[in-house]
Short mmCIF file of C-alpha atoms in Angstrom, two decimals:
data_model
loop_
_atom_site.label_atom_id
_atom_site.label_comp_id
_atom_site.label_asym_id
_atom_site.label_seq_id
_atom_site.Cartn_x
_atom_site.Cartn_y
_atom_site.Cartn_z
CA GLU Y 40 114.83 122.58 84.31
CA ALA Y 41 116.52 119.06 83.70
CA GLN Y 42 114.41 117.47 81.26
CA VAL Y 43 114.00 115.01 78.36
CA THR Y 44 112.01 116.76 75.28
CA GLN Y 45 110.31 114.58 72.84
CA ASN Y 46 108.50 115.66 69.55
CA PRO Y 47 105.94 115.45 68.26
CA ARG Y 48 103.72 114.56 71.33
CA TYR Y 49 101.04 113.10 69.13
CA LEU Y 50 101.16 111.94 65.36
CA ILE Y 51 98.92 110.38 62.98
CA THR Y 52 100.60 109.04 59.84
CA VAL Y 53 99.99 106.64 56.89
CA THR Y 54 101.80 103.27 56.25
CA GLY Y 55 105.36 103.68 54.45
CA LYS Y 56 105.71 107.59 55.24
CA LYS Y 57 108.88 107.77 57.06
CA LEU Y 58 108.97 109.76 60.16
CA THR Y 59 111.47 110.74 62.88
CA VAL Y 60 110.67 111.28 66.53
CA THR Y 61 113.08 113.53 68.24
CA CYS Y 62 114.45 113.46 71.70
CA SER Y 63 116.73 115.79 73.35
CA GLN Y 64 118.13 115.96 77.00
CA ASN Y 65 119.82 118.92 78.87
CA MET Y 66 121.54 116.91 81.47
CA ASN Y 67 124.66 115.88 79.67
CA HIS Y 68 123.74 112.13 80.17
CA GLU Y 69 125.73 109.66 78.40
CA TYR Y 70 123.01 106.97 78.18
CA MET Y 71 119.75 107.45 76.06
CA SER Y 72 117.19 104.89 75.20
CA TRP Y 73 113.91 104.51 73.61
CA TYR Y 74 111.00 102.29 74.69
CA ARG Y 75 107.56 101.56 73.41
CA GLN Y 76 104.72 101.03 75.63
CA ASP Y 77 101.63 98.73 74.72
CA PRO Y 78 98.93 97.59 76.48
CA GLY Y 79 99.43 94.21 78.32
CA LEU Y 80 103.22 94.23 77.34
CA GLY Y 81 104.63 97.15 79.63
CA LEU Y 82 107.67 98.88 78.38
CA ARG Y 83 109.86 97.17 75.87
CA GLN Y 84 113.36 98.68 74.84
CA ILE Y 85 113.72 99.40 71.07
CA TYR Y 86 117.36 100.85 70.92
CA TYR Y 87 119.81 102.46 73.32
CA SER Y 88 123.05 104.39 73.20
CA MET Y 89 125.97 104.44 75.72
CA ASN Y 90 127.46 107.43 74.27
CA VAL Y 91 128.06 109.50 71.09
CA GLU Y 92 128.10 107.21 67.94
CA VAL Y 93 127.55 104.03 70.10
CA THR Y 94 124.22 102.49 69.65
CA ASP Y 95 122.78 98.89 70.26
CA LYS Y 96 119.69 97.11 69.52
CA GLY Y 97 117.34 96.50 72.59
CA ASP Y 98 114.50 93.99 72.65
CA VAL Y 99 112.30 94.96 69.83
CA PRO Y 100 114.45 96.93 67.29
CA GLU Y 101 112.79 95.72 64.07
CA GLY Y 102 111.55 98.41 62.01
CA TYR Y 103 113.40 101.25 63.53
CA LYS Y 104 116.66 103.22 63.32
CA VAL Y 105 118.44 105.50 65.48
CA SER Y 106 121.62 107.81 65.55
CA ARG Y 107 123.63 109.43 68.15
CA LYS Y 108 125.80 112.31 66.54
CA GLU Y 109 125.53 114.56 69.45
CA LYS Y 110 125.38 113.75 73.26
CA ARG Y 111 122.13 115.53 73.77
CA ASN Y 112 119.98 114.12 70.87
CA PHE Y 113 118.79 110.76 70.04
CA PRO Y 114 116.18 110.56 67.36
CA LEU Y 115 114.22 107.68 66.56
CA ILE Y 116 113.52 107.04 62.73
CA LEU Y 117 110.79 104.91 61.42
CA GLU Y 118 111.76 104.53 57.78
CA SER Y 119 108.56 102.64 56.56
CA PRO Y 120 106.03 102.95 59.37
CA SER Y 121 103.49 100.11 59.64
CA PRO Y 122 100.43 99.67 61.72
CA ASN Y 123 102.04 97.47 64.48
CA GLN Y 124 104.29 100.28 65.20
CA THR Y 125 101.24 102.13 66.55
CA SER Y 126 102.25 102.66 70.13
CA LEU Y 127 103.39 105.22 72.77
CA TYR Y 128 106.83 105.75 72.78
CA PHE Y 129 109.37 107.24 75.56
CA CYS Y 130 112.72 108.24 75.33
CA ALA Y 131 114.94 108.27 78.54
CA SER Y 132 118.33 109.12 79.52
CA SER Y 133 120.74 108.61 82.40
CA PHE Y 134 124.47 108.90 83.44
CA VAL Y 135 126.44 105.84 82.97
CA GLY Y 136 128.59 104.27 85.80
CA GLY Y 137 128.36 103.72 89.73
CA SER Y 138 126.47 100.78 91.11
CA GLY Y 139 123.88 100.08 88.42
CA ALA Y 140 121.37 101.97 90.09
CA ASN Y 141 121.29 105.13 87.70
CA VAL Y 142 117.99 106.30 87.64
CA LEU Y 143 116.27 107.08 84.13
CA THR Y 144 114.65 110.44 83.27
CA PHE Y 145 111.85 109.73 80.96
CA GLY Y 146 110.24 112.18 78.52
CA ALA Y 147 106.66 112.80 78.21
CA GLY Y 148 106.00 110.59 75.51
CA SER Y 149 105.09 110.48 71.85
CA ARG Y 150 101.79 108.74 70.71
CA LEU Y 151 102.14 107.57 67.35
CA THR Y 152 99.47 106.30 65.02
CA VAL Y 153 99.95 104.52 61.79
CA LEU Y 154 96.92 104.04 59.56
CA GLY R 246 117.21 85.88 81.16
CA ASP R 247 116.23 88.59 83.53
CA SER R 248 112.49 89.17 84.24
CA VAL R 249 110.07 91.00 86.44
CA THR R 250 106.52 89.82 87.07
CA GLN R 251 103.92 92.20 88.62
CA MET R 252 100.40 91.14 89.82
CA GLU R 253 97.62 91.28 87.63
CA GLY R 254 95.55 94.41 87.50
CA PRO R 255 93.71 96.74 87.57
CA VAL R 256 93.42 97.70 91.26
CA THR R 257 90.68 99.86 92.68
CA LEU R 258 90.74 101.15 96.32
CA SER R 259 88.89 103.56 98.49
CA GLU R 260 90.87 106.54 99.82
CA GLU R 261 92.79 105.63 102.85
CA ALA R 262 92.91 102.15 101.97
CA PHE R 263 95.99 99.91 102.30
CA LEU R 264 97.68 99.31 99.24
CA THR R 265 100.14 96.44 98.42
CA ILE R 266 101.37 95.71 94.72
CA ASN R 267 103.35 92.50 94.34
CA CYS R 268 106.49 92.18 92.28
CA THR R 269 108.94 89.40 91.85
CA TYR R 270 112.03 89.03 89.85
CA THR R 271 114.41 86.67 88.18
CA ALA R 272 117.82 87.79 87.78
CA THR R 273 121.54 86.60 88.26
CA GLY R 274 123.61 88.22 90.87
CA TYR R 275 122.31 91.50 92.72
CA PRO R 276 120.31 93.53 90.68
CA SER R 277 119.15 97.10 91.48
CA LEU R 278 115.19 97.18 91.91
CA PHE R 279 112.98 100.16 91.29
CA TRP R 280 109.38 101.34 91.18
CA TYR R 281 108.40 103.80 88.78
CA VAL R 282 105.06 105.65 88.37
CA GLN R 283 103.36 107.06 85.43
CA TYR R 284 100.62 109.61 86.15
CA PRO R 285 97.89 110.17 83.56
CA GLY R 286 99.28 111.90 80.20
CA GLU R 287 102.99 111.80 81.60
CA GLY R 288 106.26 110.14 81.37
CA LEU R 289 107.58 107.55 84.05
CA GLN R 290 109.29 109.10 86.98
CA LEU R 291 111.11 107.11 89.72
CA LEU R 292 109.29 106.56 92.98
CA LEU R 293 111.89 104.61 94.80
CA LYS R 294 114.81 102.19 94.57
CA ALA R 295 116.98 99.68 96.60
CA THR R 296 120.38 98.59 95.44
CA LYS R 297 121.00 95.63 97.89
CA ALA R 298 119.26 93.02 99.78
CA ASP R 299 117.13 94.15 102.88
CA ASP R 300 117.43 97.68 101.58
CA LYS R 301 114.12 99.65 102.03
CA GLY R 302 113.30 102.24 99.59
CA SER R 303 110.65 104.89 100.32
CA ASN R 304 109.16 108.07 99.13
CA LYS R 305 105.66 109.78 99.41
CA GLY R 306 104.53 107.38 101.86
CA PHE R 307 105.26 104.40 99.68
CA GLU R 308 107.76 101.71 100.81
CA ALA R 309 109.24 98.64 99.32
CA THR R 310 111.80 96.10 100.65
CA TYR R 311 114.44 94.26 98.69
CA ARG R 312 114.01 90.73 99.81
CA LYS R 313 116.55 88.57 98.02
CA GLU R 314 115.25 85.32 99.75
CA THR R 315 111.92 85.52 98.03
CA THR R 316 113.27 87.48 94.91
CA SER R 317 110.52 90.23 95.66
CA PHE R 318 110.28 93.91 95.93
CA HIS R 319 106.55 94.63 96.95
CA LEU R 320 105.07 98.14 97.03
CA GLU R 321 103.25 99.17 99.82
CA LYS R 322 101.41 102.28 101.12
CA GLY R 323 99.42 102.49 104.54
CA SER R 324 96.79 105.08 103.25
CA VAL R 325 96.29 105.81 99.70
CA GLN R 326 94.94 109.01 98.27
CA VAL R 327 93.17 109.97 95.01
CA SER R 328 96.30 111.58 93.92
CA ASP R 329 98.05 108.17 93.88
CA SER R 330 95.96 106.88 91.03
CA ALA R 331 98.52 106.07 88.25
CA VAL R 332 100.17 103.30 86.44
CA TYR R 333 103.09 101.60 88.59
CA PHE R 334 105.98 99.65 87.15
CA CYS R 335 108.47 97.38 88.88
CA ALA R 336 111.83 97.18 87.26
CA LEU R 337 115.29 95.90 87.62
CA ASN R 338 118.95 96.74 86.39
CA PRO R 339 120.82 93.71 86.38
CA THR R 340 124.27 93.73 87.97
CA GLY R 341 126.81 95.69 85.93
CA ALA R 342 124.22 96.61 83.31
CA ASN R 343 124.39 100.40 83.34
CA SER R 344 121.19 101.94 82.95
CA LYS R 345 119.44 98.89 81.09
CA LEU R 346 116.03 98.33 82.89
CA THR R 347 113.95 95.52 82.62
CA PHE R 348 110.27 96.51 83.46
CA GLY R 349 107.25 94.40 84.61
CA LYS R 350 104.00 95.10 82.57
CA GLY R 351 102.66 97.52 84.96
CA ILE R 352 99.63 97.88 87.00
CA THR R 353 96.92 100.50 87.34
CA LEU R 354 95.76 101.92 90.35
CA SER R 355 92.56 103.67 90.70
CA VAL R 356 91.64 105.41 94.03
CA ARG R 357 88.02 106.25 94.68
CA PRO R 358 87.22 109.44 96.84
#
């Protein structure tokens, strides 16, 4: 089944304790992206990657890191989490090219709470 | 910059009622337009899309028409069901910007039996 898999789905952590949210897709997509969803703000892009070893900042990159060493994986790293990073995080992927109407496939989400 | 504006929510309807969710956008050129839906506890999934002016996207009884003259992409359904209860997001992909979606804030729809 074609899918984007995120782990963990739920995590409660404390301020300053480094954590990684993994994302893996099995569709051979070039493009991968991380979003955070907050009430009243909708979805905001954190980082994206157009292909292996190619990453770039989205709209809200502060406090996050990413890497793209393999095509299928795009982990999100919080080096020193803070309470304002409490949010629902989504990973998404798609093919690149075409008319700009490429459809994103989303993971099920990772709910992170930072105390 | 590019932006998407959705009507304020939440929206509560009775089953079989008519649904309209407004969406307007600001973008240069000819963006592609999307509606994504998020069911409780799940990720977003594509509901429908349109890639050029006057295109109509449709799926599961939902429809939206790309109106360049009014920069709108309103979502409609003639008869909603309880199973349509979800959060709906309008989004655009600017011209030539592969896969980079700009989302509206989303609107929660609740349908009562």
